[in-house]
mmCIF file of C-alpha atoms (C1' of nucleotides) in Angstrom:
data_model
loop_
_atom_site.group_PDB
_atom_site.id
_atom_site.type_symbol
_atom_site.label_atom_id
_atom_site.label_comp_id
_atom_site.label_asym_id
_atom_site.label_seq_id
_atom_site.Cartn_x
_atom_site.Cartn_y
_atom_site.Cartn_z
ATOM 1 C CA UNK J 1 0.000 0.000 0.000
ATOM 2 C CA UNK J 2 2.802 2.415 0.778
ATOM 3 C CA UNK J 3 4.978 0.771 -1.804
ATOM 4 C CA UNK J 4 2.584 2.653 -4.008
ATOM 5 C CA UNK J 5 5.005 5.578 -3.951
ATOM 6 C CA UNK J 6 7.757 3.222 -4.961
ATOM 7 C CA UNK J 7 5.788 1.736 -7.808
ATOM 8 C CA UNK J 8 4.930 5.183 -9.108
ATOM 9 C CA UNK J 9 8.526 6.274 -8.890
ATOM 10 C CA UNK J 10 9.672 3.274 -10.873
ATOM 11 C CA UNK J 11 7.304 4.196 -13.650
ATOM 12 C CA UNK J 12 8.172 7.875 -13.563
ATOM 13 C CA UNK J 13 4.653 8.678 -12.484
ATOM 14 C CA UNK J 14 3.655 11.297 -9.963
ATOM 15 C CA UNK J 15 1.604 10.230 -7.023
ATOM 16 C CA UNK J 16 -0.848 13.095 -7.026
ATOM 17 C CA UNK J 17 -3.642 13.548 -4.508
ATOM 18 C CA UNK J 18 -6.157 12.963 -7.292
ATOM 19 C CA UNK J 19 -4.623 9.652 -8.274
ATOM 20 C CA UNK J 20 -4.327 8.614 -4.703
ATOM 21 C CA UNK J 21 -7.952 9.470 -3.986
ATOM 22 C CA UNK J 22 -9.223 7.567 -6.998
ATOM 23 C CA UNK J 23 -7.174 4.507 -6.208
ATOM 24 C CA UNK J 24 -8.135 4.602 -2.565
ATOM 25 C CA UNK J 25 -11.784 4.851 -3.506
ATOM 26 C CA UNK J 26 -11.504 1.904 -5.867
ATOM 27 C CA UNK J 27 -9.823 -0.110 -3.142
ATOM 28 C CA UNK J 28 -12.611 0.730 -0.737
ATOM 29 C CA UNK J 29 -15.562 -0.245 -2.878
ATOM 30 C CA UNK J 30 -16.907 -3.429 -4.381
ATOM 31 C CA UNK J 31 -19.372 -1.574 -6.565
ATOM 32 C CA UNK J 32 -17.234 -1.727 -9.725
ATOM 33 C CA UNK J 33 -17.901 1.905 -10.553
ATOM 34 C CA UNK J 34 -17.750 3.465 -13.976
ATOM 35 C CA UNK J 35 -15.672 6.586 -14.640
ATOM 36 C CA UNK J 36 -18.748 8.703 -14.131
ATOM 37 C CA UNK J 37 -19.509 7.048 -10.800
ATOM 38 C CA UNK J 38 -15.932 7.543 -9.625
ATOM 39 C CA UNK J 39 -16.127 11.166 -10.640
ATOM 40 C CA UNK J 40 -19.353 11.743 -8.677
ATOM 41 C CA UNK J 41 -17.755 10.249 -5.609
ATOM 42 C CA UNK J 42 -14.417 12.004 -5.757
ATOM 43 C CA UNK J 43 -15.672 15.465 -6.623
ATOM 44 C CA UNK J 44 -17.207 15.716 -3.149
ATOM 45 C CA UNK J 45 -13.736 15.983 -1.647
ATOM 46 C CA UNK J 46 -11.960 17.333 -4.733
ATOM 47 C CA UNK J 47 -14.238 20.004 -6.164
ATOM 48 C CA UNK J 48 -11.863 20.741 -9.001
ATOM 49 C CA UNK J 49 -11.743 17.136 -10.155
ATOM 50 C CA UNK J 50 -12.474 16.723 -13.828
ATOM 51 C CA UNK J 51 -13.863 13.710 -15.589
ATOM 52 C CA UNK J 52 -10.866 13.744 -17.896
ATOM 53 C CA UNK J 53 -8.619 13.239 -14.908
ATOM 54 C CA UNK J 54 -10.672 10.250 -13.839
ATOM 55 C CA UNK J 55 -10.317 8.700 -17.279
ATOM 56 C CA UNK J 56 -6.613 9.399 -17.424
ATOM 57 C CA UNK J 57 -6.090 8.040 -13.952
ATOM 58 C CA UNK J 58 -7.941 4.776 -14.434
ATOM 59 C CA UNK J 59 -6.041 4.242 -17.659
ATOM 60 C CA UNK J 60 -2.756 4.880 -15.869
ATOM 61 C CA UNK J 61 -3.714 2.609 -13.001
ATOM 62 C CA UNK J 62 -4.702 -0.098 -15.476
ATOM 63 C CA UNK J 63 -1.419 0.160 -17.281
ATOM 64 C CA UNK J 64 0.579 -0.414 -14.134
ATOM 65 C CA UNK J 65 -1.682 -3.245 -13.082
ATOM 66 C CA UNK J 66 -3.365 -1.659 -10.097
ATOM 67 C CA UNK J 67 -6.891 -1.834 -11.475
ATOM 68 C CA UNK J 68 -8.666 -3.899 -14.051
ATOM 69 C CA UNK J 69 -11.180 -2.793 -16.635
ATOM 70 C CA UNK J 70 -14.467 -4.623 -16.840
ATOM 71 C CA UNK J 71 -16.974 -4.669 -19.607
ATOM 72 C CA UNK J 72 -20.092 -6.431 -18.538
ATOM 73 C CA UNK J 73 -21.900 -5.544 -21.752
ATOM 74 C CA UNK J 74 -23.015 -2.049 -20.944
ATOM 75 C CA UNK J 75 -22.089 0.980 -22.974
ATOM 76 C CA UNK J 76 -19.293 1.887 -20.624
ATOM 77 C CA UNK J 77 -16.411 0.415 -18.702
ATOM 78 C CA UNK J 78 -16.231 -0.323 -15.024
ATOM 79 C CA UNK J 79 -13.167 -0.483 -12.834
ATOM 80 C CA UNK J 80 -12.016 -2.839 -10.128
ATOM 81 C CA UNK J 81 -9.014 -2.455 -7.862
ATOM 82 C CA UNK J 82 -9.228 -6.144 -7.125
ATOM 83 C CA UNK J 83 -6.917 -7.297 -9.887
ATOM 84 C CA UNK J 84 -7.012 -10.950 -8.963
ATOM 85 C CA UNK J 85 -8.729 -13.097 -11.560
ATOM 86 C CA UNK J 86 -12.313 -13.583 -10.521
ATOM 87 C CA UNK J 87 -15.689 -13.800 -12.222
ATOM 88 C CA UNK J 88 -18.299 -11.092 -11.963
ATOM 89 C CA UNK J 89 -22.027 -11.283 -11.800
ATOM 90 C CA UNK J 90 -24.466 -8.711 -13.096
ATOM 91 C CA UNK J 91 -28.016 -8.287 -11.865
ATOM 92 C CA UNK J 92 -30.336 -8.214 -14.854
ATOM 93 C CA UNK J 93 -32.799 -6.177 -12.845
ATOM 94 C CA UNK J 94 -30.902 -3.492 -10.925
ATOM 95 C CA UNK J 95 -27.637 -3.595 -12.822
ATOM 96 C CA UNK J 96 -25.347 -4.032 -9.859
ATOM 97 C CA UNK J 97 -22.116 -5.865 -10.438
ATOM 98 C CA UNK J 98 -20.656 -8.141 -7.780
ATOM 99 C CA UNK J 99 -17.579 -10.273 -7.437
ATOM 100 C CA UNK J 100 -17.763 -13.994 -7.214
ATOM 101 C CA UNK J 101 -15.158 -14.804 -4.655
ATOM 102 C CA UNK J 102 -13.349 -17.860 -3.364
ATOM 103 C CA UNK J 103 -13.659 -19.824 -6.552
ATOM 104 C CA UNK J 104 -10.969 -20.610 -9.051
ATOM 105 C CA UNK J 105 -11.922 -20.977 -12.691
ATOM 106 C CA UNK J 106 -8.399 -20.711 -14.008
ATOM 107 C CA UNK J 107 -8.608 -24.286 -15.278
ATOM 108 C CA UNK J 108 -10.879 -22.956 -18.005
ATOM 109 C CA UNK J 109 -7.928 -21.632 -19.962
ATOM 110 C CA UNK J 110 -6.349 -25.030 -20.328
ATOM 111 C CA UNK J 111 -9.705 -26.628 -20.955
ATOM 112 C CA UNK J 112 -10.647 -24.214 -23.734
ATOM 113 C CA UNK J 113 -7.250 -24.546 -25.352
ATOM 114 C CA UNK J 114 -8.224 -28.078 -26.332
ATOM 115 C CA UNK J 115 -10.921 -26.683 -28.575
ATOM 116 C CA UNK J 116 -9.015 -23.942 -30.359
ATOM 117 C CA UNK J 117 -5.660 -23.311 -31.955
ATOM 118 C CA UNK J 118 -5.167 -20.130 -29.966
ATOM 119 C CA UNK J 119 -2.670 -19.859 -27.166
ATOM 120 C CA UNK J 120 -4.830 -18.755 -24.284
ATOM 121 C CA UNK J 121 -3.496 -16.207 -21.820
ATOM 122 C CA UNK J 122 -6.519 -15.078 -19.927
ATOM 123 C CA UNK J 123 -10.278 -14.995 -19.728
ATOM 124 C CA UNK J 124 -13.174 -12.960 -18.457
ATOM 125 C CA UNK J 125 -16.252 -14.616 -17.118
ATOM 126 C CA UNK J 126 -19.464 -12.695 -16.570
ATOM 127 C CA UNK J 127 -22.577 -14.216 -15.089
ATOM 128 C CA UNK J 128 -26.033 -12.717 -15.436
ATOM 129 C CA UNK J 129 -28.913 -13.258 -13.074
ATOM 130 C CA UNK J 130 -30.903 -11.732 -10.260
ATOM 131 C CA UNK J 131 -29.436 -10.537 -6.993
ATOM 132 C CA UNK J 132 -30.961 -11.338 -3.641
ATOM 133 C CA UNK J 133 -32.762 -7.991 -3.534
ATOM 134 C CA UNK J 134 -34.310 -8.338 -6.968
ATOM 135 C CA UNK J 135 -35.274 -11.941 -7.229
ATOM 136 C CA UNK M 1 -34.584 -20.001 -42.662
ATOM 137 C CA UNK M 2 -37.757 -19.324 -44.610
ATOM 138 C CA UNK M 3 -39.737 -19.448 -41.409
ATOM 139 C CA UNK M 4 -38.018 -16.099 -41.050
ATOM 140 C CA UNK M 5 -41.038 -14.543 -42.787
ATOM 141 C CA UNK M 6 -43.260 -16.282 -40.291
ATOM 142 C CA UNK M 7 -41.274 -15.137 -37.296
ATOM 143 C CA UNK M 8 -41.320 -11.569 -38.531
ATOM 144 C CA UNK M 9 -45.055 -11.725 -39.153
ATOM 145 C CA UNK M 10 -45.688 -12.972 -35.637
ATOM 146 C CA UNK M 11 -43.829 -9.982 -34.246
ATOM 147 C CA UNK M 12 -45.495 -7.496 -36.587
ATOM 148 C CA UNK M 13 -42.165 -6.769 -38.161
ATOM 149 C CA UNK M 14 -41.571 -6.181 -41.833
ATOM 150 C CA UNK M 15 -39.067 -8.348 -43.577
ATOM 151 C CA UNK M 16 -37.334 -5.658 -45.563
ATOM 152 C CA UNK M 17 -34.506 -6.282 -48.017
ATOM 153 C CA UNK M 18 -32.186 -4.399 -45.679
ATOM 154 C CA UNK M 19 -33.007 -6.581 -42.712
ATOM 155 C CA UNK M 20 -32.771 -9.679 -44.786
ATOM 156 C CA UNK M 21 -29.378 -8.678 -46.163
ATOM 157 C CA UNK M 22 -27.978 -7.907 -42.743
ATOM 158 C CA UNK M 23 -29.217 -11.128 -41.231
ATOM 159 C CA UNK M 24 -27.995 -13.169 -44.193
ATOM 160 C CA UNK M 25 -24.588 -11.567 -43.893
ATOM 161 C CA UNK M 26 -24.409 -12.295 -40.188
ATOM 162 C CA UNK M 27 -25.345 -15.896 -40.871
ATOM 163 C CA UNK M 28 -22.633 -16.167 -43.475
ATOM 164 C CA UNK M 29 -19.739 -14.888 -41.420
ATOM 165 C CA UNK M 30 -17.864 -15.972 -38.346
ATOM 166 C CA UNK M 31 -16.066 -12.678 -38.030
ATOM 167 C CA UNK M 32 -18.386 -11.263 -35.369
ATOM 168 C CA UNK M 33 -18.591 -7.885 -37.071
ATOM 169 C CA UNK M 34 -19.370 -4.591 -35.413
ATOM 170 C CA UNK M 35 -22.144 -2.344 -36.725
ATOM 171 C CA UNK M 36 -19.578 -0.390 -38.700
ATOM 172 C CA UNK M 37 -18.191 -3.566 -40.275
ATOM 173 C CA UNK M 38 -21.685 -4.746 -41.210
ATOM 174 C CA UNK M 39 -22.380 -1.373 -42.758
ATOM 175 C CA UNK M 40 -19.222 -1.455 -44.876
ATOM 176 C CA UNK M 41 -20.169 -4.869 -46.164
ATOM 177 C CA UNK M 42 -23.826 -4.213 -46.894
ATOM 178 C CA UNK M 43 -23.445 -0.831 -48.524
ATOM 179 C CA UNK M 44 -21.730 -2.487 -51.483
ATOM 180 C CA UNK M 45 -25.046 -4.001 -52.537
ATOM 181 C CA UNK M 46 -27.314 -1.444 -50.869
ATOM 182 C CA UNK M 47 -25.814 1.943 -51.636
ATOM 183 C CA UNK M 48 -28.528 3.742 -49.726
ATOM 184 C CA UNK M 49 -27.950 1.761 -46.560
ATOM 185 C CA UNK M 50 -27.440 3.934 -43.527
ATOM 186 C CA UNK M 51 -25.570 3.141 -40.378
ATOM 187 C CA UNK M 52 -28.689 3.946 -38.378
ATOM 188 C CA UNK M 53 -30.505 1.175 -40.188
ATOM 189 C CA UNK M 54 -27.745 -1.247 -39.271
ATOM 190 C CA UNK M 55 -28.026 -0.277 -35.622
ATOM 191 C CA UNK M 56 -31.799 -0.498 -35.686
ATOM 192 C CA UNK M 57 -31.714 -3.833 -37.441
ATOM 193 C CA UNK M 58 -29.245 -5.539 -35.137
ATOM 194 C CA UNK M 59 -31.239 -4.312 -32.182
ATOM 195 C CA UNK M 60 -34.426 -5.720 -33.699
ATOM 196 C CA UNK M 61 -32.731 -8.998 -34.529
ATOM 197 C CA UNK M 62 -31.387 -9.208 -30.991
ATOM 198 C CA UNK M 63 -34.790 -8.623 -29.514
ATOM 199 C CA UNK M 64 -36.333 -11.492 -31.425
ATOM 200 C CA UNK M 65 -33.419 -13.739 -30.600
ATOM 201 C CA UNK M 66 -31.866 -14.071 -34.036
ATOM 202 C CA UNK M 67 -28.537 -12.542 -33.141
ATOM 203 C CA UNK M 68 -26.578 -12.026 -29.978
ATOM 204 C CA UNK M 69 -24.608 -9.009 -28.885
ATOM 205 C CA UNK M 70 -21.015 -9.504 -27.825
ATOM 206 C CA UNK M 71 -18.797 -7.221 -25.896
ATOM 207 C CA UNK M 72 -15.290 -8.519 -25.817
ATOM 208 C CA UNK M 73 -13.987 -5.434 -24.047
ATOM 209 C CA UNK M 74 -13.587 -3.110 -26.986
ATOM 210 C CA UNK M 75 -15.324 0.226 -27.256
ATOM 211 C CA UNK M 76 -18.070 -1.210 -29.431
ATOM 212 C CA UNK M 77 -20.403 -4.147 -29.748
ATOM 213 C CA UNK M 78 -20.107 -7.078 -32.102
ATOM 214 C CA UNK M 79 -22.871 -9.274 -33.432
ATOM 215 C CA UNK M 80 -23.221 -12.992 -33.914
ATOM 216 C CA UNK M 81 -26.033 -14.822 -35.690
ATOM 217 C CA UNK M 82 -24.956 -17.959 -33.917
ATOM 218 C CA UNK M 83 -27.185 -17.573 -30.899
ATOM 219 C CA UNK M 84 -26.223 -20.839 -29.262
ATOM 220 C CA UNK M 85 -24.299 -20.382 -26.031
ATOM 221 C CA UNK M 86 -20.627 -20.618 -26.786
ATOM 222 C CA UNK M 87 -17.449 -18.955 -25.612
ATOM 223 C CA UNK M 88 -15.479 -16.531 -27.740
ATOM 224 C CA UNK M 89 -11.801 -15.959 -28.033
ATOM 225 C CA UNK M 90 -10.091 -12.705 -28.878
ATOM 226 C CA UNK M 91 -6.643 -12.397 -30.369
ATOM 227 C CA UNK M 92 -4.648 -9.930 -28.317
ATOM 228 C CA UNK M 93 -2.534 -9.173 -31.360
ATOM 229 C CA UNK M 94 -4.811 -8.835 -34.392
ATOM 230 C CA UNK M 95 -8.114 -8.396 -32.599
ATOM 231 C CA UNK M 96 -10.013 -11.117 -34.429
ATOM 232 C CA UNK M 97 -12.796 -12.815 -32.548
ATOM 233 C CA UNK M 98 -13.501 -16.499 -33.011
ATOM 234 C CA UNK M 99 -16.001 -18.967 -31.675
ATOM 235 C CA UNK M 100 -14.987 -21.829 -29.485
ATOM 236 C CA UNK M 101 -17.157 -24.637 -30.728
ATOM 237 C CA UNK M 102 -18.121 -28.097 -29.603
ATOM 238 C CA UNK M 103 -17.647 -27.435 -25.945
ATOM 239 C CA UNK M 104 -20.277 -27.002 -23.314
ATOM 240 C CA UNK M 105 -19.572 -24.737 -20.366
ATOM 241 C CA UNK M 106 -23.170 -24.472 -19.236
ATOM 242 C CA UNK M 107 -22.294 -26.258 -16.008
ATOM 243 C CA UNK M 108 -20.580 -23.040 -14.946
ATOM 244 C CA UNK M 109 -23.908 -21.459 -14.057
ATOM 245 C CA UNK M 110 -24.727 -24.084 -11.479
ATOM 246 C CA UNK M 111 -21.159 -24.125 -10.256
ATOM 247 C CA UNK M 112 -20.999 -20.373 -9.743
ATOM 248 C CA UNK M 113 -24.363 -20.337 -8.024
ATOM 249 C CA UNK M 114 -22.713 -22.102 -5.102
ATOM 250 C CA UNK M 115 -20.567 -19.046 -4.479
ATOM 251 C CA UNK M 116 -23.172 -16.316 -4.715
ATOM 252 C CA UNK M 117 -26.706 -15.551 -3.618
ATOM 253 C CA UNK M 118 -27.732 -14.586 -7.144
ATOM 254 C CA UNK M 119 -29.991 -16.722 -9.262
ATOM 255 C CA UNK M 120 -27.889 -17.258 -12.363
ATOM 256 C CA UNK M 121 -29.545 -17.237 -15.755
ATOM 257 C CA UNK M 122 -26.695 -16.954 -18.167
ATOM 258 C CA UNK M 123 -23.056 -16.196 -18.652
ATOM 259 C CA UNK M 124 -20.583 -14.890 -21.166
ATOM 260 C CA UNK M 125 -17.110 -16.302 -21.387
ATOM 261 C CA UNK M 126 -14.367 -14.528 -23.281
ATOM 262 C CA UNK M 127 -10.881 -15.906 -23.692
ATOM 263 C CA UNK M 128 -7.890 -13.822 -24.655
ATOM 264 C CA UNK M 129 -4.780 -15.094 -26.359
ATOM 265 C CA UNK M 130 -2.954 -15.334 -29.645
ATOM 266 C CA UNK M 131 -4.395 -16.868 -32.784
ATOM 267 C CA UNK M 132 -2.462 -19.265 -34.973
ATOM 268 C CA UNK M 133 -1.442 -16.446 -37.320
ATOM 269 C CA UNK M 134 -0.132 -14.195 -34.598
ATOM 270 C CA UNK M 135 1.595 -16.492 -32.189
ATOM 271 C "C1'" DC T 1 14.435 25.253 1.709
ATOM 272 C "C1'" DT T 2 14.084 26.979 -2.829
ATOM 273 C "C1'" DA T 3 14.454 26.524 -7.777
ATOM 274 C "C1'" DT T 4 13.754 23.672 -11.776
ATOM 275 C "C1'" DT T 5 11.378 20.814 -14.750
ATOM 276 C "C1'" DA T 6 8.869 17.244 -16.541
ATOM 277 C "C1'" DA T 7 4.527 15.341 -15.555
ATOM 278 C "C1'" DT T 8 -0.186 16.214 -14.413
ATOM 279 C "C1'" DA T 9 -4.734 18.578 -13.603
ATOM 280 C "C1'" DG T 10 -8.416 20.524 -15.375
ATOM 281 C "C1'" DA T 11 -10.903 23.148 -18.871
ATOM 282 C "C1'" DT T 12 -12.394 22.557 -23.320
ATOM 283 C "C1'" DA T 13 -12.837 20.796 -27.796
ATOM 284 C "C1'" DA T 14 -12.836 16.708 -30.553
ATOM 285 C "C1'" DT T 15 -13.906 11.832 -31.526
ATOM 286 C "C1'" DT T 16 -16.359 7.758 -31.746
ATOM 287 C "C1'" DA T 17 -20.166 4.736 -31.017
ATOM 288 C "C1'" DT T 18 -24.832 4.800 -30.728
ATOM 289 C "C1'" DT T 19 -29.587 6.676 -30.530
ATOM 290 C "C1'" DT T 20 -33.220 9.756 -31.735
ATOM 291 C "C1'" DT T 21 -36.029 12.567 -34.685
ATOM 292 C "C1'" DC T 22 -38.396 13.394 -38.619
ATOM 293 C "C1'" DT T 23 -39.858 12.875 -43.289
ATOM 294 C "C1'" DT T 24 -40.279 9.901 -47.156
ATOM 295 C "C1'" DT T 25 -40.753 5.322 -48.698
ATOM 296 C "C1'" DT T 26 -42.453 0.704 -48.669
ATOM 297 C "C1'" DA T 27 -43.991 -4.117 -47.157
ATOM 298 C "C1'" DG T 28 -47.858 -6.526 -46.629
ATOM 299 C "C1'" DG T 29 -52.568 -6.908 -46.002
ATOM 300 C "C1'" DA T 30 -57.479 -5.369 -47.485
ATOM 301 C "C1'" DT Z 1 -54.332 -1.297 -56.629
ATOM 302 C "C1'" DC Z 2 -54.900 1.097 -52.317
ATOM 303 C "C1'" DC Z 3 -53.995 1.917 -47.423
ATOM 304 C "C1'" DT Z 4 -51.499 2.191 -43.483
ATOM 305 C "C1'" DA Z 5 -48.434 1.056 -40.012
ATOM 306 C "C1'" DA Z 6 -43.699 0.128 -39.954
ATOM 307 C "C1'" DA Z 7 -39.254 1.022 -41.639
ATOM 308 C "C1'" DA Z 8 -35.398 3.447 -44.264
ATOM 309 C "C1'" DG Z 9 -32.410 7.000 -44.483
ATOM 310 C "C1'" DA Z 10 -30.748 11.638 -43.611
ATOM 311 C "C1'" DA Z 11 -29.462 14.469 -40.110
ATOM 312 C "C1'" DA Z 12 -29.110 16.003 -35.553
ATOM 313 C "C1'" DA Z 13 -28.524 14.619 -30.780
ATOM 314 C "C1'" DT Z 14 -26.361 11.907 -26.925
ATOM 315 C "C1'" DA Z 15 -23.121 9.582 -24.350
ATOM 316 C "C1'" DA Z 16 -18.682 7.727 -23.431
ATOM 317 C "C1'" DT Z 17 -14.142 8.557 -24.092
ATOM 318 C "C1'" DT Z 18 -9.937 10.826 -25.794
ATOM 319 C "C1'" DA Z 19 -7.035 14.622 -27.235
ATOM 320 C "C1'" DT Z 20 -5.320 19.341 -26.811
ATOM 321 C "C1'" DC Z 21 -3.548 23.039 -24.431
ATOM 322 C "C1'" DT Z 22 -2.210 25.916 -20.596
ATOM 323 C "C1'" DA Z 23 -1.582 26.550 -15.706
ATOM 324 C "C1'" DT Z 24 -0.208 23.970 -11.775
ATOM 325 C "C1'" DT Z 25 2.481 20.916 -9.007
ATOM 326 C "C1'" DA Z 26 5.182 16.704 -7.393
ATOM 327 C "C1'" DA Z 27 9.575 15.221 -7.156
ATOM 328 C "C1'" DT Z 28 14.287 15.938 -7.615
ATOM 329 C "C1'" DA Z 29 18.530 18.599 -7.445
ATOM 330 C "C1'" DG Z 30 21.062 22.156 -5.788
#
DNA sequence: CTATTAATAGATAATTATTTTCTTTTAGGA
DNA sequence: TCCTAAAAGAAAATAATTATCTATTAATAG
């Protein structure tokens, strides 16, 4: 967490308050917010925050592996500071996106490789259904 | 295939040449084209085709279950007239999107349901790797 | 502790994908 | 052949995202 400064230094990146706030917020939430949602949250404490800065920051954080981009099939991207490989589940009614935790589907890569001539590096798995509130 | 007319009639939809051409093209290809790619293809034979018509048509076709929308994590959607559940694989180098055929991952829904309180209806599974041309 | 500088923030304009609006055309039934 | 609701296509509007540009600032050096 405080090797964050180190990581940024290595990459010649500045650890600005804005970047720190965005990353900290992403670490604190499991809501998988979009850029817009991050912006709405952060602007409360950083009134000068611009949406462009949010976009630039999440891109930067993605590039250095601190957040992952999700695309659950909406018209926008969502972001997750939990960069471990894990499936996500989307509520078809309210739209919330949750993690599915404590399960390892990494065997799927090897399994799928039997049925294709690709070399498989990674996968994304999205489930769709109804959350406990909506069902 | 010719019950297409029937299906359209049931839904009070007109089977226009444009819709027919788009659907036929989607049936003929495994390239999982985006709206733009469909447009480029169709306009050769239908010079008056507009991109709006492509968008409207793929939405209509989706709604009646003749095509499925894919979102492999790009900034646009792709379309597939193969509506059977099957995983897709994206080449990280050239960007092509292929089907993974003859494999059934439907058990994943039940499996994942053990780790969440959602009722799971469906899933999308995207693999990422390098195709035979690129690796 | 201050000066320097390259990187960043934020405002704004530009892009890109997609949707909407509106008018003209047309598929399909009477 | 006529009628009409639905659709096509042109054009404008929206929404998400990216690029541009200038003022600011984090990090380093002196």
